[in-house]
Amino acid sequence: MNQLSSTFKIRNTTFKNRIIKGAMSEALANTAGEPNHLHLGLYEAWAKGGLGCAITGNVMVDFRAKNEPGVVVIETERDLAKLKQWAEVGKKHGMVQLIQLSHPGRQCPKGLNKETVAPSAVPFSPMLATTFATPRELTETEILDIIQRFANAAAICEKAGFEGVQLHGAHGYLISEFLSPLTNKRQDQWGGSIENRSRFLLEVYKAVRTATSKDFLVTVKLNSADFQRGGITEEEVIYVFKAIDEAGIDLIEISGGSYEAPAMAGVKADKRKQSTVAREAYFLDFAESIRKQVKCALMVTGGFRTAKGMNDALASGACDFIGLARPLAVETDLAHELIAGQNVKYAVKPIKTGIPMVDKMAIMEIIWYAAQFKTIAEGKAPNPKLSPLKVFFKYLKGNLTAVVKGQLNSRKSA
Ligand SMILES: Cc1cc2nc3c(=O)[nH]c(=O)nc-3n(C[C@H](O)[C@H](O)[C@H](O)COP(=O)(O)O)c2cc1C
């Protein structure tokens, strides 16, 4: 039986099938963080492709903390009209849309923001330190402000007509930085024990719930592990999953890793257990064990490539939804095809420029796919054979221009 095509209901929202597009940063906004017609074009292409749901690329809750120049920012109702159009694109084709709300914490490239903030002032490894600055430790007042920013942004998303939000609690972004003992060295109520380290996530969740109606979906993406020595332990991860489940979360998407250990992209694939390799998906074993301990819906993202692998994962009961990301950047009709029993056509390969220093960072993954999104958004067909080197040089040029413009503007306003 094709499990992929079965419906699923959470609160008052019915998902027409079990295929969800995982968040992928679109990099299509202007430097002010405004969404535009390109977002509408991209999401319309995915909606037409038959997805049950799309989770947007991460949307920032604080303009002072952007993870990349072209990211959308929601701080006020400035862009309500465009956001309404975006929400409408999904409704027109029966595709649920969740906005991924995010704060990148220390994972902001140098030069993009005035300063970088995080739970603690933990520096990056020497290689990544060339791209990412050592952050400044957040004050308690700032922590409380960020929690309110998540709530405020969620309320705007609901007003715009989105069915829900996803809190980005994975991949080394701020929420996950609070959870991990590697990046959270605080001695106050926000650090130390796992109860304290998960306080930020739980407070963000509660504030978002309070700011939105009972039908609004509040979901989260969490790491199954940091994939780094000294990171959050398995027992602590289970504690976090159970705590957010008990608090009332509607769905948890399971992922793993950070910019320092990009397990979400399968980079640690050789260290995976054989059984997981056979089942394609990177985090399915973890899903199977956590399934018994939480009642909310579960989604697993990372590595799914065949209709059989996805159907088997659903049939096993380990998860309720299949998350797909990179394959959808080159095959927008994939949901229809998978439901018809076909597999992903283009193999997802690491995006390599041939420059070792660049290829060791997660950045190439982000920008090569972003180039595909722009092409799709403009109504053209994506190009799976696009040259990574060409994309990298274009990115360098674009970033340099943004930084120079930013410096000129701040000099003008000083
Ligand atoms: C270009 C790109 C951008 C991404 N942006 C985000 C993001 O904004 N938020 C997030 O949680 N994950 C992001 N991811 C990770 C994906 O959601 C997903 O976890 C990962 O690609 C593994 O799934 P896949 O094997 O189906 O591609 C991104 C991945 C790519 C390739």
Short mmCIF file of C-alpha atoms and ligand atoms in Angstrom, two decimals:
data_model
loop_
_atom_site.label_atom_id
_atom_site.label_comp_id
_atom_site.label_asym_id
_atom_site.label_seq_id
_atom_site.Cartn_x
_atom_site.Cartn_y
_atom_site.Cartn_z
CA MET A 1 0.00 0.00 0.00
CA ASN A 2 1.22 3.50 -0.81
CA GLN A 3 1.46 5.12 2.60
CA LEU A 4 2.80 8.34 1.11
CA SER A 5 -0.58 9.32 -0.29
CA SER A 6 -2.55 8.92 2.93
CA THR A 7 -3.90 12.00 4.67
CA PHE A 8 -2.99 13.15 8.19
CA LYS A 9 -4.76 15.61 10.47
CA ILE A 10 -3.22 17.79 13.18
CA ARG A 11 -5.59 20.12 15.03
CA ASN A 12 -7.84 21.47 12.26
CA THR A 13 -5.34 21.08 9.44
CA THR A 14 -5.44 18.14 7.06
CA PHE A 15 -2.27 17.24 5.18
CA LYS A 16 -3.25 15.70 1.84
CA ASN A 17 -0.23 13.36 1.90
CA ARG A 18 2.84 12.52 3.98
CA ILE A 19 5.49 14.35 1.94
CA ILE A 20 6.83 17.56 3.46
CA LYS A 21 9.45 19.80 1.95
CA GLY A 22 12.08 20.37 4.65
CA ALA A 23 13.27 23.95 5.18
CA MET A 24 15.78 25.22 2.65
CA SER A 25 16.99 28.77 2.89
CA GLU A 26 15.82 30.39 -0.37
CA ALA A 27 18.20 33.38 -0.32
CA LEU A 28 15.71 35.29 -2.47
CA ALA A 29 14.91 38.30 -0.28
CA ASN A 30 16.51 41.74 -0.58
CA THR A 31 18.91 42.99 2.10
CA ALA A 32 15.94 44.46 4.01
CA GLY A 33 14.62 40.89 4.40
CA GLU A 34 11.43 41.44 2.38
CA PRO A 35 9.75 38.47 0.65
CA ASN A 36 8.91 39.07 -3.01
CA HIS A 37 7.42 37.57 -6.19
CA LEU A 38 10.28 35.04 -6.35
CA HIS A 39 9.11 33.38 -3.13
CA LEU A 40 5.63 33.15 -4.62
CA GLY A 41 6.99 31.61 -7.85
CA LEU A 42 9.12 29.05 -6.01
CA TYR A 43 6.42 27.91 -3.62
CA GLU A 44 3.84 27.77 -6.39
CA ALA A 45 6.12 25.38 -8.32
CA TRP A 46 6.44 23.16 -5.24
CA ALA A 47 2.71 23.37 -4.50
CA LYS A 48 1.91 22.30 -8.06
CA GLY A 49 4.34 19.41 -7.58
CA GLY A 50 1.93 17.77 -5.15
CA LEU A 51 3.58 18.29 -1.74
CA GLY A 52 1.38 17.80 1.31
CA CYS A 53 3.26 20.56 3.08
CA ALA A 54 6.18 22.91 2.62
CA ILE A 55 8.26 24.27 5.45
CA THR A 56 9.80 27.54 4.29
CA GLY A 57 13.48 28.28 4.48
CA ASN A 58 14.45 29.80 7.79
CA VAL A 59 12.94 33.22 8.42
CA MET A 60 14.75 35.45 10.89
CA VAL A 61 13.04 36.98 13.91
CA ASP A 62 15.72 39.65 14.39
CA PHE A 63 17.06 41.82 11.61
CA ARG A 64 20.29 42.28 13.59
CA ALA A 65 20.91 38.55 13.41
CA LYS A 66 20.73 37.37 9.80
CA ASN A 67 22.37 34.14 8.70
CA GLU A 68 22.73 35.28 5.08
CA PRO A 69 22.09 38.39 3.01
CA GLY A 70 18.94 37.15 1.18
CA VAL A 71 17.00 35.78 4.12
CA VAL A 72 13.43 36.88 4.94
CA VAL A 73 12.99 38.73 8.25
CA ILE A 74 9.68 39.09 10.12
CA GLU A 75 9.77 41.71 12.87
CA THR A 76 6.66 43.75 12.07
CA GLU A 77 3.64 43.70 9.75
CA ARG A 78 5.68 45.56 7.11
CA ASP A 79 5.37 42.66 4.63
CA LEU A 80 1.92 41.39 5.60
CA ALA A 81 0.48 41.85 2.11
CA LYS A 82 3.25 39.80 0.47
CA LEU A 83 3.12 37.16 3.22
CA LYS A 84 -0.64 36.83 2.61
CA GLN A 85 0.03 36.18 -1.07
CA TRP A 86 2.66 33.61 -0.13
CA ALA A 87 0.22 31.79 2.20
CA GLU A 88 -2.40 31.90 -0.55
CA VAL A 89 -0.10 30.09 -3.01
CA GLY A 90 -0.21 27.01 -0.77
CA LYS A 91 -3.94 27.17 -0.11
CA LYS A 92 -4.68 27.37 -3.84
CA HIS A 93 -3.03 23.96 -4.37
CA GLY A 94 -3.90 22.30 -1.05
CA MET A 95 -0.32 22.49 0.29
CA VAL A 96 0.01 23.31 3.98
CA GLN A 97 2.76 25.86 4.68
CA LEU A 98 4.74 26.33 7.87
CA ILE A 99 7.13 29.25 8.22
CA GLN A 100 10.40 28.22 9.81
CA LEU A 101 11.20 30.83 12.47
CA SER A 102 14.84 31.11 13.35
CA HIS A 103 17.65 32.93 15.07
CA PRO A 104 21.09 31.79 13.88
CA GLY A 105 22.98 32.57 17.09
CA ARG A 106 26.70 32.30 16.41
CA GLN A 107 26.28 30.89 12.88
CA CYS A 108 26.32 34.26 11.09
CA PRO A 109 29.06 34.97 8.58
CA LYS A 110 31.49 37.71 9.59
CA GLY A 111 30.67 41.15 8.25
CA LEU A 112 26.96 40.53 7.69
CA ASN A 113 25.72 41.79 11.07
CA LYS A 114 27.13 44.39 13.44
CA GLU A 115 27.82 41.70 16.03
CA THR A 116 27.10 38.03 16.68
CA VAL A 117 25.34 36.85 19.82
CA ALA A 118 24.89 33.41 21.33
CA PRO A 119 24.28 31.74 24.71
CA SER A 120 28.04 31.87 25.40
CA ALA A 121 31.15 33.31 23.78
CA VAL A 122 32.38 30.02 22.34
CA PRO A 123 34.75 30.38 19.37
CA PHE A 124 34.65 28.22 16.25
CA SER A 125 37.32 25.75 15.20
CA PRO A 126 40.24 27.50 13.44
CA MET A 127 38.94 26.56 10.00
CA LEU A 128 35.40 27.88 10.54
CA ALA A 129 36.70 30.88 12.52
CA THR A 130 37.76 32.42 9.21
CA THR A 131 34.04 32.69 8.34
CA PHE A 132 32.31 32.95 11.72
CA ALA A 133 33.22 35.35 14.53
CA THR A 134 33.32 34.44 18.21
CA PRO A 135 29.94 35.59 19.53
CA ARG A 136 29.16 37.83 22.47
CA GLU A 137 27.19 36.22 25.33
CA LEU A 138 23.52 37.25 25.40
CA THR A 139 22.22 39.10 28.45
CA GLU A 140 19.05 37.85 30.13
CA THR A 141 17.14 40.90 28.84
CA GLU A 142 18.22 40.04 25.31
CA ILE A 143 17.17 36.39 25.76
CA LEU A 144 13.69 37.51 26.87
CA ASP A 145 13.51 39.88 23.89
CA ILE A 146 14.34 37.08 21.42
CA ILE A 147 11.63 34.85 22.95
CA GLN A 148 9.09 37.63 22.36
CA ARG A 149 10.38 38.07 18.81
CA PHE A 150 9.54 34.42 18.02
CA ALA A 151 6.05 34.96 19.44
CA ASN A 152 5.51 38.21 17.56
CA ALA A 153 6.69 36.71 14.26
CA ALA A 154 4.43 33.66 14.75
CA ALA A 155 1.42 35.91 15.32
CA ILE A 156 2.20 37.74 12.06
CA CYS A 157 2.51 34.40 10.22
CA GLU A 158 -0.94 33.42 11.50
CA LYS A 159 -2.41 36.77 10.49
CA ALA A 160 -0.95 36.24 7.01
CA GLY A 161 -2.77 32.91 6.71
CA PHE A 162 0.00 30.35 7.19
CA GLU A 163 -1.20 27.17 8.85
CA GLY A 164 1.65 27.19 11.35
CA VAL A 165 5.30 27.70 12.15
CA GLN A 166 8.31 25.55 12.73
CA LEU A 167 10.80 26.65 15.38
CA HIS A 168 14.32 26.01 14.10
CA GLY A 169 15.78 24.14 17.03
CA ALA A 170 18.42 22.18 15.09
CA HIS A 171 21.71 22.54 13.16
CA GLY A 172 23.61 24.74 15.60
CA TYR A 173 21.21 27.70 15.38
CA LEU A 174 20.33 29.63 18.55
CA ILE A 175 17.81 27.21 20.10
CA SER A 176 20.14 24.29 19.48
CA GLU A 177 23.08 26.32 20.84
CA PHE A 178 21.18 26.67 24.11
CA LEU A 179 20.57 22.91 24.17
CA SER A 180 24.17 21.87 23.52
CA PRO A 181 26.76 21.91 26.33
CA LEU A 182 29.38 22.68 23.67
CA THR A 183 27.89 26.10 22.94
CA ASN A 184 26.05 26.82 26.20
CA LYS A 185 28.46 27.44 29.08
CA ARG A 186 26.09 29.69 31.04
CA GLN A 187 25.89 29.54 34.82
CA ASP A 188 22.43 31.11 35.12
CA GLN A 189 18.93 29.62 34.66
CA TRP A 190 19.59 29.25 30.89
CA GLY A 191 22.62 26.96 31.21
CA GLY A 192 24.07 24.03 33.11
CA SER A 193 21.58 21.18 33.61
CA ILE A 194 19.50 19.95 30.66
CA GLU A 195 16.44 21.41 32.42
CA ASN A 196 18.12 24.83 32.24
CA ARG A 197 19.50 24.37 28.69
CA SER A 198 16.04 23.45 27.36
CA ARG A 199 14.41 26.43 29.08
CA PHE A 200 14.92 28.71 26.06
CA LEU A 201 13.22 26.25 23.67
CA LEU A 202 10.31 25.73 26.07
CA GLU A 203 9.88 29.45 26.72
CA VAL A 204 9.91 30.18 22.97
CA TYR A 205 7.30 27.44 22.48
CA LYS A 206 5.06 28.78 25.27
CA ALA A 207 5.31 32.36 24.02
CA VAL A 208 4.45 31.29 20.46
CA ARG A 209 1.48 29.24 21.68
CA THR A 210 0.20 32.16 23.73
CA ALA A 211 0.51 34.56 20.80
CA THR A 212 -1.42 32.33 18.36
CA SER A 213 -4.83 30.64 18.20
CA LYS A 214 -5.60 27.05 19.18
CA ASP A 215 -5.80 25.91 15.54
CA PHE A 216 -2.36 27.25 14.66
CA LEU A 217 0.30 24.55 14.24
CA VAL A 218 3.44 24.96 16.31
CA THR A 219 6.18 22.53 15.33
CA VAL A 220 9.91 22.26 15.90
CA LYS A 221 13.01 20.88 14.17
CA LEU A 222 15.40 19.23 16.62
CA ASN A 223 18.72 17.45 16.47
CA SER A 224 18.86 13.77 17.35
CA ALA A 225 22.56 14.46 18.20
CA ASP A 226 25.21 17.17 17.74
CA PHE A 227 27.60 14.65 16.15
CA GLN A 228 30.45 16.27 18.09
CA ARG A 229 32.46 14.99 21.02
CA GLY A 230 31.12 16.50 24.25
CA GLY A 231 27.78 17.41 22.65
CA ILE A 232 24.29 16.80 24.00
CA THR A 233 23.90 13.19 25.21
CA GLU A 234 21.23 10.79 23.99
CA GLU A 235 19.52 10.86 27.40
CA GLU A 236 19.43 14.66 27.25
CA VAL A 237 17.98 14.62 23.73
CA ILE A 238 15.25 12.26 24.94
CA TYR A 239 14.57 14.65 27.82
CA VAL A 240 14.17 17.56 25.36
CA PHE A 241 11.86 15.61 23.04
CA LYS A 242 9.68 14.51 25.95
CA ALA A 243 9.57 17.98 27.50
CA ILE A 244 8.49 19.74 24.30
CA ASP A 245 6.00 16.95 23.57
CA GLU A 246 4.44 17.30 27.01
CA ALA A 247 4.31 21.07 26.53
CA GLY A 248 2.02 20.42 23.51
CA ILE A 249 4.12 20.68 20.35
CA ASP A 250 2.26 19.44 17.25
CA LEU A 251 5.13 17.91 15.31
CA ILE A 252 8.86 17.33 15.73
CA GLU A 253 11.10 17.11 12.68
CA ILE A 254 14.17 15.00 13.42
CA SER A 255 17.54 16.08 12.06
CA GLY A 256 21.09 16.38 13.41
CA GLY A 257 24.40 18.24 13.30
CA SER A 258 25.52 21.84 12.81
CA TYR A 259 27.80 23.86 10.51
CA GLU A 260 30.69 22.31 12.48
CA ALA A 261 29.45 18.74 11.94
CA PRO A 262 26.98 18.78 9.03
CA ALA A 263 25.28 15.44 9.73
CA MET A 264 22.00 16.87 8.35
CA ALA A 265 23.58 16.68 4.89
CA GLY A 266 24.80 13.11 5.45
CA VAL A 267 28.44 14.19 5.78
CA LYS A 268 29.01 11.72 8.61
CA ALA A 269 27.43 9.00 6.49
CA ASP A 270 30.38 6.63 6.82
CA LYS A 271 29.91 6.56 10.59
CA ARG A 272 26.26 5.57 10.34
CA LYS A 273 25.05 2.16 11.38
CA GLN A 274 24.64 -0.30 8.51
CA SER A 275 20.91 -0.67 9.21
CA THR A 276 20.42 3.09 8.72
CA VAL A 277 22.37 3.04 5.47
CA ALA A 278 20.08 0.29 4.20
CA ARG A 279 17.05 2.41 5.06
CA GLU A 280 18.44 5.55 3.33
CA ALA A 281 17.43 8.05 5.96
CA TYR A 282 20.07 9.33 8.35
CA PHE A 283 17.99 9.60 11.52
CA LEU A 284 15.47 6.77 11.23
CA ASP A 285 16.93 4.62 14.02
CA PHE A 286 16.61 7.53 16.40
CA ALA A 287 13.02 8.15 15.21
CA GLU A 288 12.16 4.54 15.92
CA SER A 289 13.36 4.78 19.51
CA ILE A 290 11.86 8.20 20.27
CA ARG A 291 8.52 7.21 18.68
CA LYS A 292 7.77 5.11 21.74
CA GLN A 293 8.34 8.06 24.06
CA VAL A 294 6.44 10.95 22.48
CA LYS A 295 2.86 11.31 21.27
CA CYS A 296 3.22 14.21 18.81
CA ALA A 297 3.59 13.70 15.05
CA LEU A 298 7.14 12.91 13.88
CA MET A 299 8.86 13.79 10.64
CA VAL A 300 12.26 12.50 9.57
CA THR A 301 14.38 14.46 7.10
CA GLY A 302 17.69 13.59 5.52
CA GLY A 303 18.65 10.96 2.97
CA PHE A 304 15.27 9.70 1.74
CA ARG A 305 15.55 8.90 -1.97
CA THR A 306 13.25 6.00 -2.92
CA ALA A 307 9.47 5.57 -2.75
CA LYS A 308 10.03 2.19 -1.08
CA GLY A 309 12.36 3.63 1.58
CA MET A 310 9.79 6.30 2.39
CA ASN A 311 6.82 3.93 2.43
CA ASP A 312 8.73 1.47 4.62
CA ALA A 313 9.62 4.24 7.09
CA LEU A 314 5.94 5.23 7.36
CA ALA A 315 4.76 1.61 7.55
CA SER A 316 7.25 0.89 10.37
CA GLY A 317 5.51 3.57 12.43
CA ALA A 318 8.83 5.34 13.12
CA CYS A 319 7.48 8.58 11.62
CA ASP A 320 4.29 10.13 10.29
CA PHE A 321 5.88 12.36 7.65
CA ILE A 322 8.77 12.13 5.21
CA GLY A 323 10.92 15.24 4.94
CA LEU A 324 12.63 15.92 1.64
CA ALA A 325 14.94 18.80 0.88
CA ARG A 326 17.72 18.71 -1.75
CA PRO A 327 15.92 16.46 -4.26
CA LEU A 328 13.13 19.05 -4.47
CA ALA A 329 15.60 21.68 -5.61
CA VAL A 330 16.08 19.91 -8.91
CA GLU A 331 12.76 18.02 -9.18
CA THR A 332 9.80 20.17 -8.23
CA ASP A 333 7.24 17.50 -9.24
CA LEU A 334 8.78 14.90 -6.98
CA ALA A 335 5.78 14.45 -4.68
CA HIS A 336 3.55 13.41 -7.60
CA GLU A 337 6.28 11.09 -8.87
CA LEU A 338 6.94 9.42 -5.51
CA ILE A 339 3.25 8.85 -4.97
CA ALA A 340 3.19 7.21 -8.42
CA GLY A 341 5.95 4.87 -7.17
CA GLN A 342 8.94 6.49 -8.90
CA ASN A 343 12.19 7.30 -7.09
CA VAL A 344 14.27 10.48 -6.87
CA LYS A 345 15.86 10.81 -10.37
CA TYR A 346 19.02 12.84 -9.68
CA ALA A 347 21.45 11.52 -7.10
CA VAL A 348 22.16 14.05 -4.35
CA LYS A 349 25.93 14.48 -4.32
CA PRO A 350 28.17 16.71 -2.21
CA ILE A 351 28.55 20.05 -3.98
CA LYS A 352 32.29 20.44 -4.59
CA THR A 353 34.19 23.32 -6.15
CA GLY A 354 37.55 21.54 -6.06
CA ILE A 355 38.86 24.18 -3.61
CA PRO A 356 39.49 22.11 -0.42
CA MET A 357 38.95 24.96 2.07
CA VAL A 358 35.62 25.92 0.52
CA ASP A 359 34.50 22.32 0.13
CA LYS A 360 34.98 21.58 3.83
CA MET A 361 32.32 24.14 4.78
CA ALA A 362 28.55 23.77 4.55
CA ILE A 363 28.32 26.97 2.48
CA MET A 364 28.49 25.36 -0.97
CA GLU A 365 25.44 23.24 -0.19
CA ILE A 366 23.48 26.37 0.63
CA ILE A 367 24.46 28.52 -2.33
CA TRP A 368 24.31 25.91 -5.11
CA TYR A 369 20.77 25.05 -4.12
CA ALA A 370 19.89 28.72 -3.77
CA ALA A 371 20.86 29.18 -7.43
CA GLN A 372 18.39 26.43 -8.33
CA PHE A 373 15.66 28.13 -6.29
CA LYS A 374 16.11 31.38 -8.19
CA THR A 375 15.82 29.54 -11.49
CA ILE A 376 12.62 27.76 -10.39
CA ALA A 377 11.23 30.98 -8.93
CA GLU A 378 11.66 32.64 -12.32
CA GLY A 379 9.57 29.89 -13.91
CA LYS A 380 12.49 28.04 -15.50
CA ALA A 381 13.61 24.43 -15.14
CA PRO A 382 16.33 23.74 -12.52
CA ASN A 383 19.72 22.52 -13.76
CA PRO A 384 21.14 19.50 -11.87
CA LYS A 385 24.44 19.91 -13.77
CA LEU A 386 25.09 23.51 -12.69
CA SER A 387 28.82 24.15 -12.03
CA PRO A 388 29.55 24.62 -8.26
CA LEU A 389 32.67 26.67 -9.03
CA LYS A 390 30.67 29.14 -11.11
CA VAL A 391 28.09 29.44 -8.33
CA PHE A 392 30.81 30.02 -5.71
CA PHE A 393 32.41 32.93 -7.56
CA LYS A 394 29.01 34.53 -8.11
CA TYR A 395 28.31 34.21 -4.37
CA LEU A 396 31.64 35.77 -3.40
CA LYS A 397 30.93 38.73 -5.66
CA GLY A 398 27.40 39.15 -4.25
CA ASN A 399 28.50 38.94 -0.62
CA LEU A 400 31.32 41.38 -1.11
CA THR A 401 28.92 43.88 -2.64
CA ALA A 402 26.46 43.46 0.27
CA VAL A 403 29.16 43.98 2.90
CA VAL A 404 30.60 47.04 1.12
CA LYS A 405 27.08 48.53 0.71
CA GLY A 406 26.36 47.86 4.41
CA GLN A 407 29.55 49.61 5.46
CA LEU A 408 28.80 52.58 3.24
CA ASN A 409 25.26 52.85 4.67
CA SER A 410 26.41 52.62 8.29
CA ARG A 411 29.01 55.34 7.61
CA LYS A 412 26.29 57.53 6.09
CA SER A 413 23.97 57.08 9.14
CA ALA A 414 26.81 57.47 11.70
C1 LIG B 1 20.30 24.80 0.40
C2 LIG B 1 19.87 24.27 1.71
C3 LIG B 1 19.32 25.12 2.63
C4 LIG B 1 18.89 24.64 3.85
N1 LIG B 1 18.31 25.51 4.69
C5 LIG B 1 17.78 25.03 5.84
C6 LIG B 1 17.04 25.89 6.69
O1 LIG B 1 16.84 27.07 6.40
N2 LIG B 1 16.56 25.35 7.82
C7 LIG B 1 16.73 24.04 8.16
O2 LIG B 1 16.25 23.60 9.20
N3 LIG B 1 17.40 23.20 7.36
C8 LIG B 1 17.91 23.65 6.21
N4 LIG B 1 18.54 22.79 5.37
C9 LIG B 1 18.61 21.35 5.71
C10 LIG B 1 17.44 20.56 5.11
O3 LIG B 1 16.20 20.98 5.65
C11 LIG B 1 17.57 19.05 5.35
O4 LIG B 1 17.58 18.84 6.75
C12 LIG B 1 18.81 18.43 4.72
O5 LIG B 1 19.05 18.95 3.43
C13 LIG B 1 18.68 16.90 4.62
O6 LIG B 1 17.58 16.52 3.83
P1 LIG B 1 17.76 15.94 2.32
O7 LIG B 1 18.73 14.77 2.40
O8 LIG B 1 16.41 15.51 1.87
O9 LIG B 1 18.33 17.04 1.51
C14 LIG B 1 19.03 23.26 4.16
C15 LIG B 1 19.59 22.41 3.22
C16 LIG B 1 20.02 22.89 2.01
C17 LIG B 1 20.60 21.95 1.02
#
